[in-house]
C-alpha positions as YAML, in Angstrom:
chain: A
units: angstrom
residues:
- id: 1
  name: SER
  ca: [8.73, -2.55, -12.44]
- id: 2
  name: VAL
  ca: [13.15, -0.59, -12.47]
- id: 3
  name: ILE
  ca: [11.45, 1.58, -14.54]
- id: 4
  name: ILE
  ca: [8.63, 3.16, -12.52]
- id: 5
  name: GLY
  ca: [10.35, 2.76, -9.65]
- id: 6
  name: LEU
  ca: [12.97, 4.55, -10.50]
- id: 7
  name: TRP
  ca: [10.39, 7.12, -12.25]
- id: 8
  name: LEU
  ca: [8.44, 6.95, -8.56]
- id: 9
  name: THR
  ca: [12.29, 8.28, -6.74]
- id: 10
  name: ARG
  ca: [10.94, 11.64, -8.59]
- id: 11
  name: ARG
  ca: [7.58, 11.92, -8.57]
- id: 12
  name: SER
  ca: [5.99, 10.73, -5.90]
- id: 13
  name: ILE
  ca: [2.20, 10.11, -6.17]
- id: 14
  name: ASP
  ca: [0.83, 12.15, -3.69]
- id: 15
  name: SER
  ca: [-2.47, 12.26, -4.36]
- id: 16
  name: HIS
  ca: [-5.94, 9.80, -4.98]
- id: 17
  name: SER
  ca: [-2.76, 7.47, -3.49]
- id: 18
  name: GLY
  ca: [-5.43, 4.67, -2.29]
- id: 19
  name: LYS
  ca: [-6.86, 4.82, -6.01]
- id: 20
  name: TRP
  ca: [-3.46, 4.79, -7.68]
- id: 21
  name: LEU
  ca: [-3.54, 1.59, -5.36]
- id: 22
  name: MET
  ca: [-6.17, -0.31, -7.16]
- id: 23
  name: LEU
  ca: [-6.49, 0.73, -10.68]
- id: 24
  name: SER
  ca: [-2.52, -0.30, -10.68]
- id: 25
  name: GLY
  ca: [-3.65, -4.29, -8.64]
- id: 26
  name: ALA
  ca: [-6.89, -3.79, -11.48]
- id: 27
  name: GLY
  ca: [-4.02, -2.36, -14.57]
- id: 28
  name: PHE
  ca: [-1.80, -5.31, -13.03]
- id: 29
  name: GLY
  ca: [-5.09, -8.09, -13.76]
- id: 30
  name: VAL
  ca: [-5.84, -6.83, -17.57]
- id: 31
  name: SER
  ca: [-2.02, -7.47, -18.25]
- id: 32
  name: ILE
  ca: [-2.09, -10.92, -17.29]
- id: 33
  name: ILE
  ca: [-5.28, -11.39, -19.42]
- id: 34
  name: GLY
  ca: [-3.39, -9.39, -22.24]
- id: 35
  name: PHE
  ca: [-0.54, -11.56, -21.89]
- id: 36
  name: GLY
  ca: [-2.44, -14.55, -21.95]
- id: 37
  name: MET
  ca: [-4.50, -13.85, -25.19]
- id: 38
  name: SER
  ca: [-1.24, -13.01, -26.95]
- id: 39
  name: THR
  ca: [-0.57, -14.54, -29.89]
- id: 40
  name: SER
  ca: [2.53, -13.29, -30.69]
- id: 41
  name: LEU
  ca: [5.33, -12.54, -29.00]
- id: 42
  name: THR
  ca: [5.58, -8.60, -28.98]
- id: 43
  name: MET
  ca: [1.67, -8.49, -28.01]
- id: 44
  name: ALA
  ca: [3.31, -9.92, -25.46]
- id: 45
  name: ALA
  ca: [6.14, -9.33, -24.12]
- id: 46
  name: ILE
  ca: [4.51, -5.68, -24.72]
- id: 47
  name: PHE
  ca: [2.01, -6.57, -21.81]
- id: 48
  name: LEU
  ca: [4.51, -8.39, -19.03]
- id: 49
  name: PHE
  ca: [6.48, -5.09, -19.18]
- id: 50
  name: LEU
  ca: [3.36, -3.31, -18.48]
- id: 51
  name: SER
  ca: [2.76, -5.97, -15.21]
- id: 52
  name: GLY
  ca: [6.24, -5.23, -14.25]
- id: 53
  name: LEU
  ca: [4.31, -0.44, -14.19]
- id: 54
  name: PHE
  ca: [1.28, -1.72, -12.98]
- id: 55
  name: ASP
  ca: [2.62, -4.23, -10.22]
- id: 56
  name: GLY
  ca: [5.82, -1.31, -9.10]
- id: 57
  name: VAL
  ca: [3.81, 1.15, -8.51]
- id: 58
  name: SER
  ca: [1.45, -0.83, -6.26]
- id: 59
  name: VAL
  ca: [4.23, -2.10, -3.98]
- id: 60
  name: VAL
  ca: [5.53, 1.35, -3.52]
- id: 61
  name: LEU
  ca: [2.87, 2.44, -2.38]
- id: 62
  name: ARG
  ca: [2.21, -0.63, -0.53]
- id: 63
  name: GLN
  ca: [5.11, -0.04, 1.63]
- id: 64
  name: THR
  ca: [4.46, 3.43, 1.92]
- id: 65
  name: ILE
  ca: [1.51, 2.99, 3.12]
- id: 66
  name: LEU
  ca: [2.34, 0.34, 5.59]
- id: 67
  name: GLN
  ca: [5.00, 2.33, 6.69]
- id: 68
  name: LEU
  ca: [3.84, 5.70, 7.07]
- id: 69
  name: VAL
  ca: [0.15, 3.62, 9.24]
- id: 70
  name: THR
  ca: [2.24, 1.12, 11.23]
- id: 71
  name: PRO
  ca: [3.19, 2.42, 14.58]
- id: 72
  name: GLN
  ca: [7.12, 2.19, 15.69]
- id: 73
  name: HIS
  ca: [6.18, 0.16, 18.41]
- id: 74
  name: MET
  ca: [4.22, -2.91, 16.35]
- id: 75
  name: GLN
  ca: [6.80, -2.04, 12.97]
- id: 76
  name: GLY
  ca: [9.24, -5.18, 14.07]
- id: 77
  name: ARG
  ca: [6.43, -6.85, 14.09]
- id: 78
  name: VAL
  ca: [4.21, -5.78, 10.85]
- id: 79
  name: THR
  ca: [7.18, -6.13, 9.12]
- id: 80
  name: ALA
  ca: [7.91, -9.75, 10.05]
- id: 81
  name: ILE
  ca: [4.50, -10.89, 8.59]
- id: 82
  name: ASN
  ca: [4.34, -8.82, 5.74]
- id: 83
  name: GLY
  ca: [7.79, -10.09, 4.89]
- id: 84
  name: LEU
  ca: [6.03, -13.56, 4.84]
- id: 85
  name: PHE
  ca: [3.20, -13.07, 3.22]
- id: 86
  name: ILE
  ca: [5.28, -11.77, 0.01]
- id: 87
  name: GLY
  ca: [8.28, -13.83, 0.38]
- id: 88
  name: SER
  ca: [5.29, -17.16, 0.19]
- id: 89
  name: SER
  ca: [3.14, -15.29, -1.96]
- id: 90
  name: ASN
  ca: [5.61, -15.75, -5.15]
- id: 91
  name: GLU
  ca: [5.82, -20.31, -3.89]
- id: 92
  name: ILE
  ca: [2.09, -20.54, -3.66]
- id: 93
  name: GLY
  ca: [1.85, -18.34, -6.43]
- id: 94
  name: ALA
  ca: [3.81, -20.16, -8.46]
- id: 95
  name: LEU
  ca: [2.44, -23.54, -7.34]
- id: 96
  name: GLU
  ca: [-1.07, -22.82, -7.45]
- id: 97
  name: SER
  ca: [-0.10, -21.39, -11.22]
- id: 98
  name: GLY
  ca: [1.14, -24.88, -11.97]
- id: 99
  name: ILE
  ca: [-2.18, -26.91, -10.72]
- id: 100
  name: ALA
  ca: [-4.46, -24.29, -12.41]
- id: 101
  name: ALA
  ca: [-2.50, -24.95, -15.66]
- id: 102
  name: ASP
  ca: [-2.37, -28.51, -15.24]
- id: 103
  name: LEU
  ca: [-5.56, -28.68, -14.24]
- id: 104
  name: LEU
  ca: [-7.00, -25.81, -16.85]
- id: 105
  name: GLY
  ca: [-4.44, -25.28, -18.74]
- id: 106
  name: LEU
  ca: [-2.48, -23.21, -19.44]
- id: 107
  name: VAL
  ca: [-4.23, -19.91, -21.49]
- id: 108
  name: PRO
  ca: [-7.31, -20.42, -18.97]
- id: 109
  name: SER
  ca: [-4.87, -20.56, -15.89]
- id: 110
  name: ILE
  ca: [-3.22, -17.84, -16.78]
- id: 111
  name: LEU
  ca: [-6.88, -16.01, -17.64]
- id: 112
  name: PHE
  ca: [-8.16, -17.55, -14.27]
- id: 113
  name: GLY
  ca: [-5.77, -15.75, -12.74]
- id: 114
  name: GLY
  ca: [-5.23, -11.93, -14.48]
- id: 115
  name: SER
  ca: [-10.13, -12.27, -13.51]
- id: 116
  name: MET
  ca: [-9.33, -12.89, -9.88]
- id: 117
  name: THR
  ca: [-6.76, -9.85, -9.51]
- id: 118
  name: LEU
  ca: [-9.84, -8.14, -11.05]
- id: 119
  name: VAL
  ca: [-12.64, -9.71, -9.24]
- id: 120
  name: ILE
  ca: [-10.12, -8.72, -5.55]
- id: 121
  name: VAL
  ca: [-9.47, -5.09, -6.44]
- id: 122
  name: GLY
  ca: [-13.36, -4.81, -7.41]
- id: 123
  name: PHE
  ca: [-14.00, -6.41, -3.58]
- id: 124
  name: ALA
  ca: [-11.20, -3.81, -2.33]
- id: 125
  name: TRP
  ca: [-12.91, -0.86, -3.70]
- id: 126
  name: LEU
  ca: [-16.23, -2.24, -2.06]
- id: 127
  name: LEU
  ca: [-15.33, -3.00, 0.96]
- id: 128
  name: ALA
  ca: [-12.25, -0.44, 1.40]
- id: 129
  name: PRO
  ca: [-13.45, 2.40, 0.63]
- id: 130
  name: GLN
  ca: [-10.82, 3.93, 3.41]
- id: 131
  name: LEU
  ca: [-8.01, 2.74, 1.60]
- id: 132
  name: ARG
  ca: [-9.44, 4.22, -2.02]
- id: 133
  name: ALA
  ca: [-9.54, 8.11, -0.82]
- id: 134
  name: LEU
  ca: [-6.46, 7.82, 1.02]
- id: 135
  name: HIS
  ca: [-4.25, 10.79, 0.07]
- id: 136
  name: MET
  ca: [-0.60, 9.89, 0.84]
- id: 137
  name: ARG
  ca: [-0.11, 14.14, 1.13]
- id: 138
  name: ASP
  ca: [-2.67, 13.46, 4.02]
- id: 139
  name: LEU
  ca: [-0.37, 11.25, 5.63]
- id: 140
  name: HIS
  ca: [2.18, 13.48, 5.16]
- id: 141
  name: ARG
  ca: [0.89, 16.15, 6.43]
- id: 142
  name: ALA
  ca: [-0.63, 14.57, 9.89]
- id: 143
  name: ILE
  ca: [2.33, 12.67, 10.83]
- id: 144
  name: SER
  ca: [4.40, 16.54, 10.70]
- id: 145
  name: ASP
  ca: [1.30, 18.38, 11.98]
- id: 146
  name: ALA
  ca: [0.97, 15.61, 15.33]
- id: 147
  name: ALA
  ca: [4.96, 15.96, 15.18]
- id: 148
  name: ASP
  ca: [4.83, 19.64, 16.02]
- id: 149
  name: HIS
  ca: [1.43, 19.44, 18.68]
- id: 150
  name: LEU
  ca: [2.44, 16.27, 20.20]
- id: 151
  name: GLY
  ca: [6.13, 16.68, 20.53]
- id: 152
  name: ALA
  ca: [8.69, 13.93, 21.80]
- id: 153
  name: GLU
  ca: [8.76, 15.57, 24.99]
- id: 154
  name: GLU
  ca: [5.68, 15.85, 25.99]
- id: 155
  name: PHE
  ca: [4.38, 12.39, 24.71]
- id: 156
  name: ALA
  ca: [7.78, 11.47, 26.52]
- id: 157
  name: HIS
  ca: [6.20, 12.99, 29.98]
- id: 158
  name: ARG
  ca: [2.52, 11.48, 29.66]
- id: 159
  name: THR
  ca: [3.95, 8.16, 28.58]
- id: 160
  name: GLY
  ca: [6.51, 7.61, 30.35]
- id: 161
  name: ARG
  ca: [8.83, 6.96, 27.16]
- id: 162
  name: THR
  ca: [12.04, 8.84, 26.64]
- id: 163
  name: ASP
  ca: [13.55, 8.29, 23.16]
- id: 164
  name: VAL
  ca: [14.66, 10.28, 20.24]
- id: 165
  name: LEU
  ca: [11.51, 8.51, 18.49]
- id: 166
  name: ALA
  ca: [9.08, 9.22, 20.78]
- id: 167
  name: GLY
  ca: [7.76, 12.03, 18.93]
- id: 168
  name: PHE
  ca: [7.38, 10.79, 15.79]
- id: 169
  name: GLU
  ca: [6.13, 7.34, 16.86]
- id: 170
  name: ALA
  ca: [3.33, 10.19, 18.88]
- id: 171
  name: ALA
  ca: [2.04, 11.14, 15.14]
- id: 172
  name: GLN
  ca: [2.86, 7.50, 13.31]
- id: 173
  name: HIS
  ca: [-0.36, 5.95, 16.50]
- id: 174
  name: ILE
  ca: [-2.24, 9.08, 15.57]
- id: 175
  name: VAL
  ca: [-2.16, 8.77, 12.43]
- id: 176
  name: GLY
  ca: [-2.71, 4.88, 11.62]
- id: 177
  name: GLU
  ca: [-5.50, 5.13, 14.47]
- id: 178
  name: ARG
  ca: [-7.17, 8.21, 12.71]
- id: 179
  name: ALA
  ca: [-6.55, 6.05, 8.74]
- id: 180
  name: ALA
  ca: [-7.97, 3.01, 10.45]
- id: 181
  name: GLY
  ca: [-11.66, 4.86, 11.18]
- id: 182
  name: GLY
  ca: [-11.05, 6.90, 7.44]
- id: 183
  name: ASP
  ca: [-10.03, 10.03, 8.99]
- id: 184
  name: VAL
  ca: [-6.57, 11.89, 9.14]
- id: 185
  name: GLY
  ca: [-7.32, 15.05, 8.43]
- id: 186
  name: GLY
  ca: [-9.18, 16.84, 12.11]
- id: 187
  name: ARG
  ca: [-7.56, 17.56, 15.96]
- id: 188
  name: PHE
  ca: [-4.90, 16.01, 17.27]
- id: 189
  name: ASP
  ca: [-5.47, 18.42, 20.14]
- id: 190
  name: GLN
  ca: [-8.70, 15.82, 20.25]
- id: 191
  name: HIS
  ca: [-5.96, 12.77, 20.80]
- id: 192
  name: PRO
  ca: [-6.71, 10.52, 23.59]
- id: 193
  name: LEU
  ca: [-2.83, 11.14, 24.61]
- id: 194
  name: ASN
  ca: [-4.63, 14.68, 25.74]
...
């Protein structure tokens, strides 16, 4: 995770970000299955290393998407809920793993966990085409374009907001709506605030 985190500070995943997110989740699942099937310490270490790389890509992409598409006025709430799920997932996952290992045995429980990861990624691939088609560069460009088109002064005039981040918040709001609808491109002068 540390290695991929450092690498991603130099090279962002701007194209096909949604596909990379899902592929990194699938890679994590395959790595866990490989770890469960390992018969040597070396192979187990290699698969754990790979799982850390895939998980690192997934974490960075999920956090970036979350920051870019969440409207400013909801960021605290969304971050709190996200933190709650992330913080509790380790403990709940440890409980689930312990119960599964007790019921199925150690290796079958690891294989089950990796397989379920692949099933969830498969469902996400099929059921979230907007996420799959996401390009981070489009989100960045859309925020920049929206901020240029609907700057802080205009946003403040139309909404009564006067804070410094008003223009950026307007851009995030527009981009969040368009990303939820699968339309990150398009003209910002067609937004309801106009």
